[in-house]
CSV table of C-alpha atoms and ligand atoms in Angstrom, one decimal:
chain,number,residue,atom,x,y,z
A,1,MET,CA,12.3,-14.1,-18.5
A,2,PRO,CA,15.0,-16.4,-19.9
A,3,SER,CA,18.2,-16.4,-17.9
A,4,SER,CA,21.0,-14.7,-19.8
A,5,LYS,CA,24.3,-16.3,-20.6
A,6,LYS,CA,25.8,-14.2,-17.9
A,7,THR,CA,26.7,-15.9,-14.6
A,8,ILE,CA,28.6,-15.0,-11.4
A,9,SER,CA,30.7,-17.4,-9.4
A,10,LEU,CA,30.6,-17.4,-5.7
A,11,ILE,CA,33.3,-19.3,-3.7
A,12,ASN,CA,33.3,-20.2,-0.1
A,13,ASP,CA,36.6,-22.0,0.8
A,14,SER,CA,36.8,-24.9,-1.6
A,15,LEU,CA,33.1,-24.8,-2.5
A,16,SER,CA,31.9,-22.6,-5.4
A,17,SER,CA,28.6,-22.0,-7.2
A,18,GLU,CA,27.8,-20.8,-10.7
A,19,LEU,CA,24.9,-18.5,-10.3
A,20,SER,CA,23.0,-17.4,-13.5
A,21,ILE,CA,21.8,-13.9,-14.0
A,22,LYS,CA,18.2,-13.3,-15.1
A,23,ASP,CA,17.4,-10.2,-17.1
A,24,ALA,CA,14.3,-8.1,-16.5
A,25,SER,CA,12.2,-6.6,-19.3
A,26,VAL,CA,13.0,-3.2,-17.8
A,27,GLY,CA,15.3,-2.4,-14.9
A,28,PRO,CA,17.8,-4.4,-12.8
A,29,SER,CA,18.8,-8.0,-13.6
A,30,VAL,CA,18.8,-10.5,-10.7
A,31,VAL,CA,21.2,-13.2,-9.6
A,32,ASP,CA,19.4,-16.5,-9.3
A,33,LEU,CA,20.4,-17.9,-5.9
A,34,ALA,CA,18.5,-21.2,-6.2
A,35,ASN,CA,21.7,-23.3,-6.0
A,36,LEU,CA,23.7,-21.1,-3.6
A,37,ASN,CA,23.1,-23.0,-0.4
A,38,LYS,CA,23.2,-26.5,-2.0
A,39,ASP,CA,26.6,-25.6,-3.8
A,40,THR,CA,28.4,-23.5,-1.0
A,41,GLY,CA,26.4,-24.1,2.3
A,42,LEU,CA,26.0,-20.3,2.4
A,43,PHE,CA,22.8,-18.2,2.9
A,44,THR,CA,22.4,-14.6,1.7
A,45,PHE,CA,21.7,-12.0,4.4
A,46,ASP,CA,19.4,-9.1,3.5
A,47,PRO,CA,17.0,-8.6,6.5
A,48,SER,CA,15.1,-5.7,5.0
A,49,TYR,CA,15.2,-7.1,1.5
A,50,SER,CA,16.9,-4.0,0.2
A,51,SER,CA,18.8,-6.0,-2.4
A,52,THR,CA,16.5,-8.8,-2.8
A,53,ALA,CA,13.9,-9.6,-5.5
A,54,SER,CA,11.2,-11.9,-3.9
A,55,CYS,CA,9.4,-12.9,-7.0
A,56,GLU,CA,8.8,-12.3,-10.8
A,57,SER,CA,6.0,-9.9,-11.5
A,58,LYS,CA,4.5,-8.1,-14.5
A,59,VAL,CA,2.3,-5.7,-12.7
A,60,THR,CA,4.1,-2.6,-11.6
A,61,TYR,CA,7.5,-1.1,-12.5
A,62,ILE,CA,9.4,1.4,-10.3
A,63,ASP,CA,12.7,3.2,-10.9
A,64,GLY,CA,13.6,4.9,-7.6
A,65,ASP,CA,16.5,6.9,-9.1
A,66,GLU,CA,14.4,8.3,-11.9
A,67,GLY,CA,11.2,8.7,-9.8
A,68,ILE,CA,9.4,6.4,-12.3
A,69,LEU,CA,6.2,4.4,-11.5
A,70,GLU,CA,4.3,2.5,-14.2
A,71,TYR,CA,1.2,0.2,-13.9
A,72,ARG,CA,1.5,-2.4,-16.6
A,73,GLY,CA,3.9,-0.1,-18.5
A,74,TYR,CA,1.6,3.0,-18.3
A,75,PRO,CA,3.2,6.0,-16.5
A,76,ILE,CA,1.4,7.0,-13.3
A,77,GLU,CA,1.2,10.7,-14.5
A,78,GLN,CA,-0.8,9.6,-17.5
A,79,LEU,CA,-3.1,7.3,-15.5
A,80,ALA,CA,-3.7,9.9,-12.8
A,81,ASN,CA,-4.6,12.6,-15.3
A,82,LYS,CA,-6.5,10.5,-17.9
A,83,SER,CA,-7.9,7.3,-16.2
A,84,THR,CA,-10.0,6.3,-13.4
A,85,TYR,CA,-9.6,4.0,-10.4
A,86,LEU,CA,-12.0,1.4,-11.8
A,87,GLU,CA,-10.2,1.5,-15.2
A,88,VAL,CA,-6.8,1.3,-13.5
A,89,SER,CA,-8.1,-1.7,-11.4
A,90,TYR,CA,-9.1,-3.4,-14.8
A,91,LEU,CA,-5.6,-2.6,-16.2
A,92,LEU,CA,-3.8,-3.9,-13.1
A,93,PHE,CA,-5.7,-7.1,-13.0
A,94,ASN,CA,-6.0,-7.9,-16.8
A,95,GLY,CA,-2.8,-6.3,-17.9
A,96,GLU,CA,-4.4,-4.2,-20.7
A,97,LEU,CA,-6.6,-1.1,-20.8
A,98,PRO,CA,-10.3,-2.1,-21.2
A,99,LYS,CA,-12.7,-1.3,-24.1
A,100,LYS,CA,-15.9,0.5,-23.2
A,101,GLU,CA,-18.0,-2.7,-22.9
A,102,GLU,CA,-15.2,-4.5,-21.0
A,103,LEU,CA,-15.1,-1.6,-18.4
A,104,SER,CA,-18.9,-1.6,-17.9
A,105,GLU,CA,-18.9,-5.3,-17.4
A,106,PHE,CA,-16.0,-4.9,-14.9
A,107,ARG,CA,-17.9,-2.1,-13.1
A,108,HIS,CA,-21.0,-4.4,-12.9
A,109,ASN,CA,-18.9,-7.3,-11.5
A,110,VAL,CA,-17.6,-5.1,-8.7
A,111,LYS,CA,-21.0,-3.5,-8.0
A,112,HIS,CA,-22.6,-7.0,-7.9
A,113,ASN,CA,-20.5,-7.7,-4.7
A,114,MET,CA,-21.2,-4.5,-2.9
A,115,VAL,CA,-23.4,-6.0,-0.3
A,116,LEU,CA,-22.4,-7.2,3.2
A,117,ASP,CA,-23.6,-10.4,4.8
A,118,SER,CA,-26.1,-9.4,7.7
A,119,ASN,CA,-24.0,-11.5,10.2
A,120,LEU,CA,-20.9,-9.4,9.2
A,121,LYS,CA,-22.7,-6.2,10.0
A,122,GLN,CA,-23.1,-7.5,13.5
A,123,LEU,CA,-19.4,-7.8,13.9
A,124,PHE,CA,-19.2,-4.0,14.0
A,125,THR,CA,-21.4,-3.7,17.0
A,126,GLY,CA,-18.6,-5.5,19.0
A,127,PHE,CA,-16.0,-2.8,18.6
A,128,LEU,CA,-15.3,-0.3,21.3
A,129,PRO,CA,-16.3,3.4,20.6
A,130,ASN,CA,-12.5,4.3,20.3
A,131,ALA,CA,-11.6,1.3,18.2
A,132,HIS,CA,-9.0,2.3,15.5
A,133,PRO,CA,-10.6,2.0,12.0
A,134,MET,CA,-7.6,0.0,10.7
A,135,GLY,CA,-8.2,-2.6,13.4
A,136,MET,CA,-11.8,-2.6,12.4
A,137,LEU,CA,-11.0,-3.1,8.8
A,138,MET,CA,-8.4,-5.8,9.4
A,139,SER,CA,-10.9,-7.7,11.6
A,140,SER,CA,-13.8,-7.4,9.1
A,141,VAL,CA,-11.7,-8.5,6.1
A,142,ALA,CA,-10.4,-11.4,8.2
A,143,ALA,CA,-14.1,-12.1,9.0
A,144,LEU,CA,-14.8,-12.4,5.3
A,145,SER,CA,-12.6,-15.5,5.4
A,146,THR,CA,-15.1,-17.1,7.7
A,147,ILE,CA,-17.8,-16.6,5.1
A,148,TYR,CA,-15.9,-17.3,1.9
A,149,HIS,CA,-13.7,-20.4,2.5
A,150,GLU,CA,-15.1,-23.9,2.0
A,151,ASP,CA,-16.1,-23.2,-1.7
A,152,ILE,CA,-12.8,-21.5,-2.8
A,153,ASP,CA,-10.4,-23.5,-4.9
A,154,ILE,CA,-7.4,-21.1,-5.1
A,155,ARG,CA,-5.9,-23.1,-7.9
A,156,ASN,CA,-9.1,-22.4,-10.1
A,157,PRO,CA,-8.7,-19.2,-12.1
A,158,HIS,CA,-12.5,-18.6,-12.0
A,159,HIS,CA,-12.5,-18.8,-8.2
A,160,ARG,CA,-9.5,-16.4,-8.1
A,161,GLU,CA,-11.4,-13.9,-10.3
A,162,ALA,CA,-14.5,-14.3,-8.1
A,163,PHE,CA,-12.4,-13.5,-5.1
A,164,PHE,CA,-10.9,-10.5,-6.9
A,165,PHE,CA,-14.4,-8.9,-7.7
A,166,ASN,CA,-15.8,-9.8,-4.3
A,167,VAL,CA,-13.0,-8.1,-2.3
A,168,LEU,CA,-13.0,-5.1,-4.6
A,169,GLY,CA,-16.8,-4.8,-4.0
A,170,LYS,CA,-16.8,-5.5,-0.3
A,171,MET,CA,-14.0,-3.1,0.5
A,172,PRO,CA,-15.8,0.3,-0.1
A,173,VAL,CA,-18.8,-1.0,1.8
A,174,LEU,CA,-16.6,-2.1,4.8
A,175,VAL,CA,-14.8,1.2,4.8
A,176,ALA,CA,-18.0,3.2,4.5
A,177,THR,CA,-19.6,1.1,7.4
A,178,ILE,CA,-16.5,1.9,9.5
A,179,PHE,CA,-16.6,5.6,8.6
A,180,ASN,CA,-20.2,5.9,9.4
A,181,GLN,CA,-19.9,3.9,12.6
A,182,ILE,CA,-17.1,6.1,14.1
A,183,ASN,CA,-19.1,9.2,13.0
A,184,GLY,CA,-22.5,7.8,14.3
A,185,THR,CA,-24.1,8.4,10.9
A,186,LYS,CA,-26.0,6.2,8.4
A,187,ILE,CA,-24.3,4.7,5.4
A,188,GLY,CA,-25.2,6.3,2.0
A,189,SER,CA,-26.3,4.4,-1.0
A,190,TYR,CA,-24.4,3.2,-4.2
A,191,ASN,CA,-25.5,4.2,-7.7
A,192,GLU,CA,-24.0,2.5,-10.8
A,193,GLU,CA,-24.2,5.9,-12.7
A,194,ARG,CA,-21.6,7.4,-10.4
A,195,SER,CA,-17.9,6.9,-10.5
A,196,TYR,CA,-16.2,4.7,-7.8
A,197,ALA,CA,-14.9,7.8,-6.1
A,198,GLU,CA,-18.3,9.5,-6.2
A,199,ASN,CA,-19.9,6.4,-4.7
A,200,ILE,CA,-17.4,6.4,-1.9
A,201,LEU,CA,-18.3,9.9,-1.0
A,202,THR,CA,-22.0,9.2,-1.1
A,203,LEU,CA,-21.5,6.0,1.0
A,204,PHE,CA,-19.6,8.2,3.5
A,205,PHE,CA,-21.7,11.3,3.6
A,206,ASP,CA,-25.1,10.7,2.0
A,207,GLY,CA,-26.8,8.8,4.8
A,208,ARG,CA,-29.5,11.5,4.8
A,209,GLY,CA,-29.9,11.6,1.1
A,210,ASP,CA,-29.0,15.3,0.9
A,211,TYR,CA,-25.3,15.2,0.0
A,212,GLU,CA,-24.1,17.2,-2.9
A,213,ILE,CA,-21.1,15.5,-4.6
A,214,ASN,CA,-18.3,18.1,-5.0
A,215,PRO,CA,-16.7,17.2,-8.3
A,216,VAL,CA,-13.4,18.6,-7.2
A,217,PHE,CA,-13.4,16.3,-4.2
A,218,SER,CA,-14.5,13.2,-6.3
A,219,GLN,CA,-11.8,14.0,-8.9
A,220,ALA,CA,-9.1,14.4,-6.2
A,221,LEU,CA,-10.3,11.2,-4.5
A,222,ASP,CA,-10.3,9.2,-7.7
A,223,ILE,CA,-6.7,10.4,-8.4
A,224,LEU,CA,-5.6,9.5,-4.8
A,225,LEU,CA,-7.1,6.0,-5.3
A,226,VAL,CA,-5.2,5.6,-8.6
A,227,LEU,CA,-1.9,6.8,-7.0
A,228,HIS,CA,-2.3,4.3,-4.1
A,229,ALA,CA,-3.5,1.3,-6.2
A,230,ASP,CA,-0.3,-0.6,-6.4
A,231,HIS,CA,3.4,-0.2,-5.7
A,232,GLU,CA,5.4,-3.3,-6.6
A,233,GLN,CA,6.6,-5.5,-3.7
A,234,ASN,CA,6.2,-3.0,-0.8
A,235,CYS,CA,5.9,-4.3,2.8
A,236,SER,CA,2.1,-4.9,2.7
A,237,THR,CA,2.0,-6.5,-0.8
A,238,SER,CA,5.0,-8.8,0.2
A,239,SER,CA,3.0,-9.7,3.4
A,240,VAL,CA,0.1,-10.7,1.2
A,241,ARG,CA,2.4,-12.7,-1.1
A,242,LEU,CA,4.3,-14.5,1.8
A,243,THR,CA,1.0,-15.2,3.7
A,244,GLY,CA,-0.7,-16.3,0.5
A,245,SER,CA,2.2,-18.7,-0.4
A,246,SER,CA,1.1,-21.1,2.3
A,247,GLY,CA,-2.2,-21.6,0.4
A,248,THR,CA,-4.2,-19.9,3.0
A,249,ASN,CA,-7.6,-18.3,2.5
A,250,PRO,CA,-7.1,-15.2,0.2
A,251,TYR,CA,-9.2,-12.9,2.5
A,252,ALA,CA,-6.8,-13.9,5.4
A,253,ALA,CA,-3.9,-12.9,3.1
A,254,ILE,CA,-5.4,-9.5,2.4
A,255,ALA,CA,-6.0,-9.0,6.2
A,256,ALA,CA,-2.3,-9.7,6.6
A,257,GLY,CA,-1.6,-6.9,4.1
A,258,ILE,CA,-3.8,-4.5,6.0
A,259,ALA,CA,-1.9,-5.4,9.2
A,260,ALA,CA,1.4,-4.4,7.5
A,261,LEU,CA,0.0,-1.3,5.9
A,262,TRP,CA,-1.1,0.1,9.4
A,263,GLY,CA,2.5,0.6,10.5
A,264,PRO,CA,3.7,4.3,10.6
A,265,SER,CA,6.7,3.4,8.5
A,266,HIS,CA,4.3,2.3,5.7
A,267,GLY,CA,0.7,3.3,5.1
A,268,GLY,CA,0.2,4.6,8.6
A,269,ALA,CA,2.4,7.4,7.8
A,270,ASN,CA,-0.4,9.5,6.3
A,271,GLU,CA,-2.2,9.6,9.7
A,272,ALA,CA,1.2,10.2,11.4
A,273,VAL,CA,2.0,13.2,9.1
A,274,VAL,CA,-1.1,15.0,10.2
A,275,ARG,CA,-0.4,14.3,13.8
A,276,MET,CA,3.2,15.6,13.3
A,277,LEU,CA,2.0,18.8,11.6
A,278,LYS,CA,-0.4,19.4,14.5
A,279,GLU,CA,2.4,18.8,16.9
A,280,ILE,CA,4.8,21.2,15.0
A,281,GLY,CA,1.9,23.7,15.1
A,282,SER,CA,3.6,26.7,13.5
A,283,PRO,CA,6.4,27.5,11.1
A,284,LYS,CA,8.5,29.0,13.8
A,285,ASN,CA,8.8,25.4,15.3
A,286,ILE,CA,10.0,23.8,12.1
A,287,PRO,CA,13.8,24.2,12.8
A,288,THR,CA,13.3,22.4,16.2
A,289,TYR,CA,11.6,19.4,14.5
A,290,ILE,CA,14.2,19.3,11.7
A,291,GLU,CA,16.9,19.0,14.4
A,292,LYS,CA,14.9,16.3,16.2
A,293,ALA,CA,14.6,14.3,12.9
A,294,LYS,CA,18.4,14.6,12.5
A,295,ASP,CA,19.2,13.7,16.1
A,296,LYS,CA,20.1,10.0,16.2
A,297,SER,CA,19.2,9.8,19.8
A,298,ASP,CA,15.7,11.0,19.2
A,299,PRO,CA,13.2,8.4,17.7
A,300,PHE,CA,11.3,11.3,15.9
A,301,LYS,CA,11.3,11.0,12.0
A,302,LEU,CA,9.9,13.4,9.6
A,303,MET,CA,6.8,11.4,8.7
A,304,GLY,CA,5.9,11.5,5.0
A,305,PHE,CA,9.6,11.8,4.2
A,306,GLY,CA,12.0,9.2,2.7
A,307,HIS,CA,11.4,6.0,0.8
A,308,ARG,CA,13.1,2.7,0.5
A,309,VAL,CA,13.0,2.8,-3.3
A,310,TYR,CA,12.6,6.4,-4.4
A,311,LYS,CA,16.0,8.1,-3.9
A,312,ASN,CA,14.6,10.9,-6.0
A,313,PHE,CA,11.1,12.5,-5.7
A,314,ASP,CA,8.1,10.2,-5.3
A,315,PRO,CA,6.1,11.0,-8.4
A,316,ARG,CA,2.9,10.4,-6.5
A,317,ALA,CA,3.8,13.2,-4.0
A,318,THR,CA,4.2,15.7,-6.8
A,319,ILE,CA,0.8,14.9,-8.1
A,320,ILE,CA,-0.9,15.0,-4.7
A,321,ARG,CA,0.6,18.3,-3.9
A,322,GLY,CA,-0.9,19.6,-7.1
A,323,GLU,CA,-4.3,18.2,-6.0
A,324,CYS,CA,-3.9,19.9,-2.6
A,325,HIS,CA,-3.7,23.2,-4.3
A,326,LYS,CA,-6.9,22.5,-6.3
A,327,VAL,CA,-9.0,21.1,-3.4
A,328,LEU,CA,-8.0,23.8,-1.0
A,329,GLY,CA,-8.5,26.5,-3.7
A,330,GLN,CA,-11.9,25.1,-4.3
A,331,LEU,CA,-12.6,25.6,-0.6
A,332,ASN,CA,-11.2,29.0,-0.6
A,333,GLN,CA,-8.6,27.6,1.9
A,334,ASP,CA,-5.5,28.7,-0.2
A,335,ASN,CA,-3.8,29.6,2.9
A,336,ASN,CA,-4.8,26.4,4.8
A,337,PRO,CA,-2.4,26.5,7.8
A,338,MET,CA,-1.7,22.7,7.7
A,339,PHE,CA,-0.9,22.9,4.0
A,340,GLU,CA,1.2,26.0,4.4
A,341,LEU,CA,3.1,24.3,7.2
A,342,ALA,CA,3.7,21.3,5.0
A,343,LEU,CA,5.0,23.3,2.1
A,344,GLN,CA,7.3,25.2,4.4
A,345,LEU,CA,8.5,22.0,6.0
A,346,GLU,CA,9.2,20.5,2.6
A,347,GLU,CA,11.1,23.6,1.4
A,348,ILE,CA,13.3,23.7,4.6
A,349,ALA,CA,14.0,19.9,4.6
A,350,LEU,CA,14.9,19.8,1.0
A,351,ASN,CA,17.6,22.5,1.5
A,352,ASP,CA,19.0,20.8,4.6
A,353,GLN,CA,22.2,18.8,3.9
A,354,TYR,CA,21.1,15.9,6.2
A,355,PHE,CA,18.0,15.2,4.0
A,356,VAL,CA,19.9,16.0,0.8
A,357,ASP,CA,22.7,13.6,1.6
A,358,ARG,CA,20.2,10.8,2.4
A,359,ASN,CA,17.9,11.5,-0.7
A,360,LEU,CA,15.0,12.1,1.6
A,361,TYR,CA,12.0,13.6,-0.3
A,362,PRO,CA,8.3,13.8,0.4
A,363,ASN,CA,6.6,10.5,-0.3
A,364,VAL,CA,3.0,9.5,-1.2
A,365,ASP,CA,1.9,10.0,2.4
A,366,PHE,CA,3.2,13.6,3.0
A,367,TYR,CA,0.3,15.5,1.4
A,368,SER,CA,-2.5,13.1,1.1
A,369,GLY,CA,-3.8,13.7,4.7
A,370,VAL,CA,-4.2,17.4,4.0
A,371,ILE,CA,-6.7,16.6,1.2
A,372,TYR,CA,-8.6,13.9,3.1
A,373,GLN,CA,-8.9,16.3,6.1
A,374,ALA,CA,-10.2,19.1,3.8
A,375,MET,CA,-12.8,16.5,2.5
A,376,GLY,CA,-14.0,16.0,6.1
A,377,ILE,CA,-12.4,12.6,6.5
A,378,PRO,CA,-10.9,12.1,10.1
A,379,LYS,CA,-7.2,11.2,10.3
A,380,GLU,CA,-7.9,7.8,11.8
A,381,MET,CA,-9.6,6.9,8.5
A,382,PHE,CA,-6.5,8.0,6.2
A,383,THR,CA,-4.8,4.6,6.2
A,384,VAL,CA,-8.1,2.9,5.7
A,385,ILE,CA,-8.6,4.9,2.5
A,386,PHE,CA,-5.0,3.8,1.5
A,387,ALA,CA,-6.0,0.1,2.2
A,388,LEU,CA,-9.2,0.6,0.1
A,389,ALA,CA,-7.1,1.8,-2.8
A,390,ARG,CA,-4.3,-0.8,-2.4
A,391,THR,CA,-6.8,-3.7,-2.3
A,392,VAL,CA,-6.7,-4.0,-6.1
A,393,GLY,CA,-2.8,-4.2,-5.9
A,394,TRP,CA,-2.9,-6.8,-3.2
A,395,ALA,CA,-5.6,-8.9,-4.8
A,396,THR,CA,-3.8,-8.7,-8.3
A,397,HIS,CA,-0.4,-9.8,-6.8
A,398,TRP,CA,-2.1,-12.6,-4.9
A,399,CYS,CA,-3.8,-13.8,-8.2
A,400,GLU,CA,-0.5,-13.4,-10.1
A,401,MET,CA,1.3,-15.5,-7.5
A,402,MET,CA,-1.4,-18.3,-7.4
A,403,GLU,CA,-1.2,-18.6,-11.2
A,404,ASN,CA,2.2,-20.2,-10.8
A,405,PRO,CA,1.7,-24.0,-10.6
A,406,ALA,CA,5.2,-24.3,-9.3
A,407,LEU,CA,4.6,-21.9,-6.4
A,408,LYS,CA,6.6,-22.7,-3.3
A,409,ILE,CA,5.9,-21.6,0.3
A,410,GLY,CA,8.1,-18.6,1.2
A,411,ARG,CA,10.4,-19.8,4.0
A,412,PRO,CA,13.5,-17.5,4.6
A,413,ARG,CA,16.4,-18.8,6.7
A,414,GLN,CA,18.6,-16.9,9.2
A,415,LEU,CA,21.9,-16.0,10.5
A,416,TYR,CA,21.9,-17.9,13.9
A,417,LEU,CA,23.8,-16.1,16.6
A,418,GLY,CA,22.4,-18.0,19.6
A,419,SER,CA,23.9,-20.6,22.0
A,420,GLU,CA,25.9,-23.5,20.6
A,421,LYS,CA,24.7,-27.0,21.6
A,422,ARG,CA,24.6,-27.6,25.4
A,423,ASP,CA,23.2,-30.2,27.8
A,424,TYR,CA,20.1,-29.8,30.0
A,425,ILE,CA,20.8,-29.2,33.8
A,426,SER,CA,18.2,-30.2,36.3
A,427,ILE,CA,16.8,-27.4,38.3
A,428,ASP,CA,18.5,-28.5,41.6
A,429,GLN,CA,21.9,-28.3,39.8
A,430,ARG,CA,21.5,-24.8,38.6
B,1,LIG,C1,4.9,4.0,2.1
B,1,LIG,O1,7.7,0.5,-0.1
B,1,LIG,C2,6.8,1.2,-0.6
B,1,LIG,O2,6.5,1.2,-1.9
B,1,LIG,C3,5.8,1.9,0.4
B,1,LIG,C4,4.8,2.9,-0.2
B,1,LIG,C5,3.7,2.1,-1.1
B,1,LIG,O3,3.1,2.8,-1.9
B,1,LIG,O4,3.5,1.0,-0.7
B,1,LIG,O5,5.4,3.8,-1.0
B,1,LIG,C6,4.1,3.6,0.9
B,1,LIG,O6,5.0,3.3,3.0
B,1,LIG,C7,5.7,5.3,2.0
B,1,LIG,C8,6.6,5.6,3.2
B,1,LIG,C9,5.9,6.1,4.4
B,1,LIG,N1,6.7,6.2,5.6
B,1,LIG,C10,7.0,7.4,6.1
B,1,LIG,O7,6.9,8.4,5.6
B,1,LIG,C11,7.7,7.2,7.5
B,1,LIG,C12,9.0,8.1,7.6
B,1,LIG,N2,9.9,7.5,6.7
B,1,LIG,C13,11.0,6.7,7.2
B,1,LIG,O8,10.5,5.8,8.3
B,1,LIG,C14,11.8,5.9,6.1
B,1,LIG,O9,12.2,6.9,5.2
B,1,LIG,C15,11.2,4.8,5.4
B,1,LIG,C16,10.7,3.7,6.4
B,1,LIG,C17,10.1,5.1,4.5
B,1,LIG,C18,12.3,4.1,4.5
B,1,LIG,O10,13.3,3.7,5.4
B,1,LIG,P1,14.6,3.0,4.9
B,1,LIG,O11,14.6,2.8,3.4
B,1,LIG,O12,14.8,1.8,5.7
B,1,LIG,O13,15.7,4.0,5.1
B,1,LIG,P2,16.6,4.1,6.4
B,1,LIG,O14,15.8,4.0,7.6
B,1,LIG,O15,17.7,3.1,6.2
B,1,LIG,O16,17.1,5.6,6.2
B,1,LIG,C19,18.3,5.9,5.6
B,1,LIG,C20,18.8,7.2,6.5
B,1,LIG,C21,19.0,6.9,7.9
B,1,LIG,O17,19.9,7.8,8.4
B,1,LIG,P3,21.5,7.2,8.6
B,1,LIG,O18,21.4,6.0,9.5
B,1,LIG,O19,21.9,6.9,7.2
B,1,LIG,O20,22.2,8.4,9.2
B,1,LIG,O21,17.8,8.2,6.4
B,1,LIG,C22,17.3,8.5,7.6
B,1,LIG,C23,17.6,7.3,8.5
B,1,LIG,O22,17.7,7.7,9.8
B,1,LIG,N3,15.9,8.7,7.4
B,1,LIG,C24,15.2,9.6,8.0
B,1,LIG,C25,13.9,9.5,7.6
B,1,LIG,N4,13.8,8.4,6.7
B,1,LIG,C26,15.1,8.0,6.7
B,1,LIG,N5,15.5,10.5,8.9
B,1,LIG,C27,14.5,11.4,9.3
B,1,LIG,N6,13.3,11.4,8.9
B,1,LIG,C28,12.9,10.4,8.0
B,1,LIG,N7,11.7,10.3,7.6
């Protein structure tokens, strides 16, 4: 975007800097700090990047105050109700919705990559029986960098597109391999006639060839994949960008994103929510846990609540709660105890001044685990499913970043609070 005429001046003692303001197409403008340190010797200080735009991007727009999420300008509510994960993947990567023939070519390009190298399959035999699936996924995606490395020219757009389709094709097979390994079952097969979500369910559950796809499950899973596909410069996407800015192997950059997503403050929250609900156990214990969440001396947080950007409801949580009702209703589990507990916990928290004052609402992770569990997916796999969905976002952002011929390596500075200069003292003098 062109810089607007607007500037701000920043003065440090006798030094000053005229900083230009760059306007967004939608949302907040930014102050371009490129000359700040040169002009004034100052750094900015924003350790959690709460007020920092790390890049220019055209992929996703979020307005945290209004609870708005748009992929390439399309509202998430419309995409969740009318689109599919593969069509949304095309949209995120190409910037436009596909025509029929473009979508079928896109599907073929993904499908064409849904095979694992036999050596890679052996990697899985090395994991301990209790290995966490996120560790298995991170390792196996990093292992892709040992296969696809020499021939990749990251400055070549065709190579970047080949990486995009390869990682999008490999991910569901890696995830299904992990799912079947921890379950001790055989992986199912892929069929181009089915949707991406239907194929994930058959890869997971159809090892014996007798699995009946439940349309309510595949529809709910596809919506969950759409909702988790991208989310601007979140922790894991920023990890992919920062790692990728060194020019490293793109699969290694995606593995860095998986590592970041695993954390319970980020994608790991969906597994942590189910663990928390199990620990709370019954509605009568909710007040105790609400007080624990408010107690600064207690590290306990209400998992699935709060968000760095959404200071209003997370639009994805609203959609997922609706899907919960549908999936549980289909299973005649309308009074599923975990869902009931989650609904009551939400109700109580949203009427508690502590949560109201801090704009803490359910986020994307609060209800998703209830649906995955109802589908027969173990809680250790919840964040793996999140990573599966977010792969298209990570890969799109990596490609968008690498398109920039002027890309510089990300290298933040610091506020140094350590010792001033001092001389070495030999050990017998200390
Ligand atoms: C995801 O960034 C993204 O876009 C992420 C994501 C995506 O799609 O990529 O949306 C996915 O990661 C969703 C978030 C999942 N994480 C959780 O549900 C974990 C629980 N939530 C918290 O850890 C927290 O809310 C964060 C990490 C999500 C956000 O933390 P912030 O923005 O750093 O907020 P904060 O810690 O500064 O909290 C502000 C206040 C503090 O209290 P005070 O010091 O002002 O008194 O709110 C309190 C916090 O203690 N607070 C909570 C709380 N979350 C914030 N108190 C209790 N329970 C919580 N969950």
